[in-house]
Structures are given as C-alpha cells and as structure tokens.
Amino acid sequence: MTAPALALGLATDASPSCPINRAVEADRVIDYLCAPSRRLAVLYGDRGSRRRELIREWVVPRLAPRREAFYGDCDPDLPASVKGPSGEFSLEAALARDAVIFLGRLERYLSLPGRDKQRRFRDLLKRIENGTLAASLVLSIPERSLSQMLALQVSAPSLINNLIEIPVVTFRETMQRLSGAEAASGLEYTPEAIDLLTEEADHDGVGDGVEL
C-alpha cells in the first residue's frame, strides 16, 4: 500500500485496522457510481451506517483501479484539499481531473449561514452536472439531512434521483463479521455467545454501528 493510501486510512481485505470486511457493500456502491453518465450521487444512511469508514477504507481503494478517487470532509466549509491513493490535491485541482470525489459530513456545510456559500455550492453542482468540470461528485450525508437535498434540485435536477442508502451495521452483524475475521487466529464467537452479547448490548443501550 502506498504512503498516500496509508495516510488516508485505506484498508485491504485483511487490514488489522478494519477487521470487519465490507467489500461486498463497497462493490455495490462502486457499481452504482460507475454507471454511465452518473456525475452526481448522494450516499446516505442512518446513525450506525458508518458511511465514512465504508467510503474511506473500502470504496476509495477498491474504486481506484477503475477510476481515480479522492475523499475530503467538510469541517464545516468545503475541504481545501482531498486525498486518495494517488496523493493529495487541492479540491479545485481534483475537480478538474477525471476522478470521483467524495465529500463527507456535508450536513455541516449545508448548515452554514450565508447566501454566498450556498450559491457557491449550487454553482459547483451545476458545473458537475453539465460536464464543465471533469470530476464526478458524491455527497455523504446522514438520512435525517436528506431534506436539505431538495433545495439543491434547481441547480442539479439529477441529484435527488441518484441516492444510494448505506444500511446500518448492527451490533449482531458486527460481532458475526468480527468472529469470521478472527477465526483464523483462533478467536471465534459461538452463535450462543453472539446472542448473549447482543442481548446485553440491547439491555445496556449500545447502539447499532458500534465501533469495535
């Protein structure tokens, strides 16, 4: 793995930093994004869907052999630069490349006051949709913020028709996947143990998508 990939936190199927294999989910997202003429898309999910982990550690590195890919978080403004397996570029430079750019935590940016910022973003979407910019843009937001996309339809009519939901990673699924990943090293949870841990997690109020 290259240095830029390590800096981004990209995972391989056997990465110890990401023991839960989400390759199937990542490939589903990639197939959707690689459809012809899809220049704008929205990835959304409820709390516990772990969208940021999926995009950064699975989608970006698996997409890279087919198309250049970059990721950046809004904090709360649009990121000044984005990172990918091929390195780090300014957002402006990345938008001029034939690449897929993922913007995470977009709800932060959409909540900023000021008409100038909102006009700037609408103009960006318009240029992506009409092909003025070479890149494709993927926006990642929580499900509760989907209504904010409606206000952007005037600038990018296709946006609301290009939604892909990322399902919640439940506590039970997490334990099952973790058990499968650790089986080779001798650590394995029996179905009974997973049932017990799930019951205790529900009793203690541990939410789905818990980071293990």
mmCIF file of C-alpha atoms in Angstrom, residues 7-207:
data_model
loop_
_atom_site.group_PDB
_atom_site.id
_atom_site.type_symbol
_atom_site.label_atom_id
_atom_site.label_comp_id
_atom_site.label_asym_id
_atom_site.label_seq_id
_atom_site.Cartn_x
_atom_site.Cartn_y
_atom_site.Cartn_z
ATOM 1 C CA ALA A 7 -2.332 8.421 5.284
ATOM 2 C CA LEU A 8 -5.955 8.235 4.183
ATOM 3 C CA GLY A 9 -6.550 5.138 6.293
ATOM 4 C CA LEU A 10 -7.366 2.869 3.371
ATOM 5 C CA ALA A 11 -7.966 -0.779 4.214
ATOM 6 C CA THR A 12 -7.300 -4.022 2.423
ATOM 7 C CA ASP A 13 -9.426 -7.139 2.885
ATOM 8 C CA ALA A 14 -7.065 -8.239 5.666
ATOM 9 C CA SER A 15 -6.337 -4.865 7.249
ATOM 10 C CA PRO A 16 -5.951 -5.158 11.043
ATOM 11 C CA SER A 17 -7.186 -1.560 11.392
ATOM 12 C CA CYS A 18 -10.546 -2.535 9.885
ATOM 13 C CA PRO A 19 -11.340 -6.125 10.887
ATOM 14 C CA ILE A 20 -14.900 -6.064 9.518
ATOM 15 C CA ASN A 21 -14.861 -6.891 5.822
ATOM 16 C CA ARG A 22 -17.199 -4.531 3.963
ATOM 17 C CA ALA A 23 -16.031 -5.420 0.463
ATOM 18 C CA VAL A 24 -19.487 -6.537 -0.710
ATOM 19 C CA GLU A 25 -21.063 -3.239 0.362
ATOM 20 C CA ALA A 26 -18.211 -1.303 -1.225
ATOM 21 C CA ASP A 27 -18.577 -3.119 -4.546
ATOM 22 C CA ARG A 28 -22.318 -2.399 -4.555
ATOM 23 C CA VAL A 29 -21.584 1.319 -4.147
ATOM 24 C CA ILE A 30 -18.856 1.247 -6.807
ATOM 25 C CA ASP A 31 -21.078 -0.495 -9.359
ATOM 26 C CA TYR A 32 -23.734 2.147 -8.744
ATOM 27 C CA LEU A 33 -21.310 5.064 -9.083
ATOM 28 C CA CYS A 34 -19.695 3.681 -12.231
ATOM 29 C CA ALA A 35 -22.945 3.624 -14.175
ATOM 30 C CA PRO A 36 -22.636 5.588 -17.445
ATOM 31 C CA SER A 37 -23.318 9.329 -17.186
ATOM 32 C CA ARG A 38 -23.691 9.317 -13.388
ATOM 33 C CA ARG A 39 -21.931 12.525 -12.396
ATOM 34 C CA LEU A 40 -23.683 13.276 -9.105
ATOM 35 C CA ALA A 41 -24.770 10.955 -6.322
ATOM 36 C CA VAL A 42 -25.749 11.031 -2.660
ATOM 37 C CA LEU A 43 -24.737 8.344 -0.166
ATOM 38 C CA TYR A 44 -26.931 8.451 2.907
ATOM 39 C CA GLY A 45 -27.610 6.315 5.937
ATOM 40 C CA ASP A 46 -28.931 6.317 9.451
ATOM 41 C CA ARG A 47 -26.747 6.577 12.541
ATOM 42 C CA GLY A 48 -24.615 3.449 12.673
ATOM 43 C CA SER A 49 -24.202 3.031 8.913
ATOM 44 C CA ARG A 50 -20.551 4.047 9.276
ATOM 45 C CA ARG A 51 -20.504 5.736 5.889
ATOM 46 C CA ARG A 52 -17.184 7.477 6.474
ATOM 47 C CA GLU A 53 -15.438 4.199 7.268
ATOM 48 C CA LEU A 54 -17.003 2.481 4.258
ATOM 49 C CA ILE A 55 -16.008 5.229 1.836
ATOM 50 C CA ARG A 56 -12.501 5.926 3.129
ATOM 51 C CA GLU A 57 -11.387 2.392 3.888
ATOM 52 C CA TRP A 58 -13.255 0.330 1.296
ATOM 53 C CA VAL A 59 -14.838 2.252 -1.562
ATOM 54 C CA VAL A 60 -11.946 4.586 -2.413
ATOM 55 C CA PRO A 61 -9.185 1.938 -2.614
ATOM 56 C CA ARG A 62 -11.395 -0.546 -4.481
ATOM 57 C CA LEU A 63 -12.559 2.124 -6.913
ATOM 58 C CA ALA A 64 -9.036 3.368 -7.639
ATOM 59 C CA PRO A 65 -8.127 0.663 -10.245
ATOM 60 C CA ARG A 66 -11.178 1.709 -12.285
ATOM 61 C CA ARG A 67 -11.120 5.440 -11.698
ATOM 62 C CA GLU A 68 -9.141 7.914 -9.629
ATOM 63 C CA ALA A 69 -10.848 8.624 -6.299
ATOM 64 C CA PHE A 70 -10.473 11.212 -3.540
ATOM 65 C CA TYR A 71 -12.082 11.939 -0.164
ATOM 66 C CA GLY A 72 -12.427 15.056 1.967
ATOM 67 C CA ASP A 73 -14.549 16.100 4.966
ATOM 68 C CA CYS A 74 -16.441 19.356 5.352
ATOM 69 C CA ASP A 75 -15.191 20.996 8.531
ATOM 70 C CA PRO A 76 -17.542 22.829 8.250
ATOM 71 C CA ASP A 77 -16.545 24.549 4.993
ATOM 72 C CA LEU A 78 -15.743 22.556 1.867
ATOM 73 C CA PRO A 79 -12.340 20.877 2.230
ATOM 74 C CA ALA A 80 -9.394 22.822 0.831
ATOM 75 C CA SER A 81 -7.811 19.546 -0.303
ATOM 76 C CA VAL A 82 -8.809 15.921 -0.849
ATOM 77 C CA LYS A 83 -6.795 12.705 -0.511
ATOM 78 C CA GLY A 84 -6.717 9.439 -2.410
ATOM 79 C CA PRO A 85 -4.407 6.561 -3.306
ATOM 80 C CA SER A 86 -2.706 8.758 -5.919
ATOM 81 C CA GLY A 87 -1.943 11.553 -3.464
ATOM 82 C CA GLU A 88 -3.346 14.817 -2.138
ATOM 83 C CA PHE A 89 -4.686 17.601 -4.349
ATOM 84 C CA SER A 90 -6.495 20.859 -3.805
ATOM 85 C CA LEU A 91 -10.235 20.437 -4.232
ATOM 86 C CA GLU A 92 -10.114 22.706 -7.268
ATOM 87 C CA ALA A 93 -7.376 20.617 -8.913
ATOM 88 C CA ALA A 94 -9.160 17.348 -8.157
ATOM 89 C CA LEU A 95 -12.395 18.631 -9.662
ATOM 90 C CA ALA A 96 -10.545 19.188 -12.948
ATOM 91 C CA ARG A 97 -9.453 15.517 -13.071
ATOM 92 C CA ASP A 98 -11.414 12.540 -14.382
ATOM 93 C CA ALA A 99 -11.997 11.377 -10.816
ATOM 94 C CA VAL A 100 -14.689 10.556 -8.284
ATOM 95 C CA ILE A 101 -14.632 12.962 -5.350
ATOM 96 C CA PHE A 102 -16.373 12.081 -2.092
ATOM 97 C CA LEU A 103 -17.394 14.913 0.226
ATOM 98 C CA GLY A 104 -18.107 13.674 3.735
ATOM 99 C CA ARG A 105 -20.044 15.329 6.559
ATOM 100 C CA LEU A 106 -21.791 17.571 4.041
ATOM 101 C CA GLU A 107 -24.535 18.382 6.540
ATOM 102 C CA ARG A 108 -22.005 20.625 8.318
ATOM 103 C CA TYR A 109 -21.512 22.715 5.216
ATOM 104 C CA LEU A 110 -25.204 22.881 4.363
ATOM 105 C CA SER A 111 -25.896 24.214 7.865
ATOM 106 C CA LEU A 112 -23.555 27.181 7.441
ATOM 107 C CA PRO A 113 -25.214 30.600 7.249
ATOM 108 C CA GLY A 114 -24.593 32.902 4.329
ATOM 109 C CA ARG A 115 -26.044 33.056 0.840
ATOM 110 C CA ASP A 116 -22.619 33.267 -0.782
ATOM 111 C CA LYS A 117 -21.597 29.825 0.468
ATOM 112 C CA GLN A 118 -24.840 28.239 -0.670
ATOM 113 C CA ARG A 119 -24.598 29.941 -4.062
ATOM 114 C CA ARG A 120 -21.022 28.713 -4.403
ATOM 115 C CA PHE A 121 -22.099 25.131 -3.737
ATOM 116 C CA ARG A 122 -25.069 25.281 -6.100
ATOM 117 C CA ASP A 123 -22.757 26.583 -8.799
ATOM 118 C CA LEU A 124 -20.371 23.677 -8.155
ATOM 119 C CA LEU A 125 -23.183 21.144 -8.541
ATOM 120 C CA LYS A 126 -24.345 22.809 -11.728
ATOM 121 C CA ARG A 127 -20.872 22.641 -13.272
ATOM 122 C CA ILE A 128 -20.536 18.977 -12.305
ATOM 123 C CA GLU A 129 -23.910 18.096 -13.791
ATOM 124 C CA ASN A 130 -23.398 19.899 -17.095
ATOM 125 C CA GLY A 131 -19.884 18.498 -17.556
ATOM 126 C CA THR A 132 -17.973 21.764 -17.201
ATOM 127 C CA LEU A 133 -15.868 20.014 -14.556
ATOM 128 C CA ALA A 134 -14.355 16.622 -15.353
ATOM 129 C CA ALA A 135 -14.916 15.024 -11.968
ATOM 130 C CA SER A 136 -17.947 13.217 -10.564
ATOM 131 C CA LEU A 137 -19.121 14.230 -7.102
ATOM 132 C CA VAL A 138 -20.516 12.005 -4.347
ATOM 133 C CA LEU A 139 -22.084 13.629 -1.289
ATOM 134 C CA SER A 140 -22.252 11.751 2.015
ATOM 135 C CA ILE A 141 -24.933 12.814 4.497
ATOM 136 C CA PRO A 142 -26.990 11.291 7.319
ATOM 137 C CA GLU A 143 -30.522 10.239 6.435
ATOM 138 C CA ARG A 144 -32.000 12.970 8.616
ATOM 139 C CA SER A 145 -30.389 15.584 6.325
ATOM 140 C CA LEU A 146 -31.866 14.275 3.072
ATOM 141 C CA SER A 147 -34.437 17.061 3.041
ATOM 142 C CA GLN A 148 -31.584 19.533 2.512
ATOM 143 C CA MET A 149 -31.033 17.985 -0.918
ATOM 144 C CA LEU A 150 -34.421 19.266 -2.083
ATOM 145 C CA ALA A 151 -33.188 22.849 -2.090
ATOM 146 C CA LEU A 152 -30.389 21.873 -4.488
ATOM 147 C CA GLN A 153 -32.632 20.369 -7.155
ATOM 148 C CA VAL A 154 -32.896 23.596 -9.105
ATOM 149 C CA SER A 155 -29.137 23.604 -9.714
ATOM 150 C CA ALA A 156 -28.771 19.825 -10.072
ATOM 151 C CA PRO A 157 -32.047 18.103 -11.028
ATOM 152 C CA SER A 158 -30.424 14.660 -11.223
ATOM 153 C CA LEU A 159 -29.211 14.767 -7.629
ATOM 154 C CA ILE A 160 -32.404 13.577 -5.961
ATOM 155 C CA ASN A 161 -32.655 10.659 -8.417
ATOM 156 C CA ASN A 162 -29.165 9.375 -7.621
ATOM 157 C CA LEU A 163 -29.473 8.269 -3.996
ATOM 158 C CA ILE A 164 -27.913 5.143 -2.554
ATOM 159 C CA GLU A 165 -28.620 4.046 1.005
ATOM 160 C CA ILE A 166 -25.905 2.607 3.235
ATOM 161 C CA PRO A 167 -27.512 0.202 5.726
ATOM 162 C CA VAL A 168 -26.807 0.279 9.426
ATOM 163 C CA VAL A 169 -24.151 -2.126 10.636
ATOM 164 C CA THR A 170 -25.950 -3.799 13.544
ATOM 165 C CA PHE A 171 -24.212 -4.986 16.685
ATOM 166 C CA ARG A 172 -25.026 -8.610 15.797
ATOM 167 C CA GLU A 173 -23.604 -8.232 12.281
ATOM 168 C CA THR A 174 -20.502 -6.595 13.695
ATOM 169 C CA MET A 175 -19.886 -9.485 16.070
ATOM 170 C CA GLN A 176 -20.532 -12.094 13.352
ATOM 171 C CA ARG A 177 -18.160 -10.417 10.911
ATOM 172 C CA LEU A 178 -15.537 -9.881 13.576
ATOM 173 C CA SER A 179 -15.781 -13.521 14.588
ATOM 174 C CA GLY A 180 -15.285 -14.626 10.995
ATOM 175 C CA ALA A 181 -12.302 -12.316 10.566
ATOM 176 C CA GLU A 182 -10.624 -13.640 13.721
ATOM 177 C CA ALA A 183 -11.407 -17.324 13.217
ATOM 178 C CA ALA A 184 -8.050 -17.969 11.562
ATOM 179 C CA SER A 185 -6.228 -16.680 14.634
ATOM 180 C CA GLY A 186 -8.221 -18.897 16.985
ATOM 181 C CA LEU A 187 -10.640 -16.255 18.296
ATOM 182 C CA GLU A 188 -14.199 -17.173 17.387
ATOM 183 C CA TYR A 189 -17.561 -16.303 18.920
ATOM 184 C CA THR A 190 -20.147 -19.065 19.031
ATOM 185 C CA PRO A 191 -23.730 -18.206 17.965
ATOM 186 C CA GLU A 192 -24.760 -18.520 21.606
ATOM 187 C CA ALA A 193 -22.083 -16.025 22.681
ATOM 188 C CA ILE A 194 -23.168 -13.568 19.970
ATOM 189 C CA ASP A 195 -26.800 -13.907 21.130
ATOM 190 C CA LEU A 196 -25.764 -13.186 24.712
ATOM 191 C CA LEU A 197 -23.585 -10.194 23.782
ATOM 192 C CA THR A 198 -26.360 -8.777 21.579
ATOM 193 C CA GLU A 199 -28.873 -9.149 24.397
ATOM 194 C CA GLU A 200 -26.518 -7.403 26.823
ATOM 195 C CA ALA A 201 -25.829 -4.620 24.320
ATOM 196 C CA ASP A 202 -29.562 -4.026 23.846
ATOM 197 C CA HIS A 203 -30.068 -4.006 27.617
ATOM 198 C CA ASP A 204 -27.198 -1.531 28.126
ATOM 199 C CA GLY A 205 -28.367 0.725 25.319
ATOM 200 C CA VAL A 206 -25.429 0.141 22.975
ATOM 201 C CA GLY A 207 -26.480 1.461 19.565
#
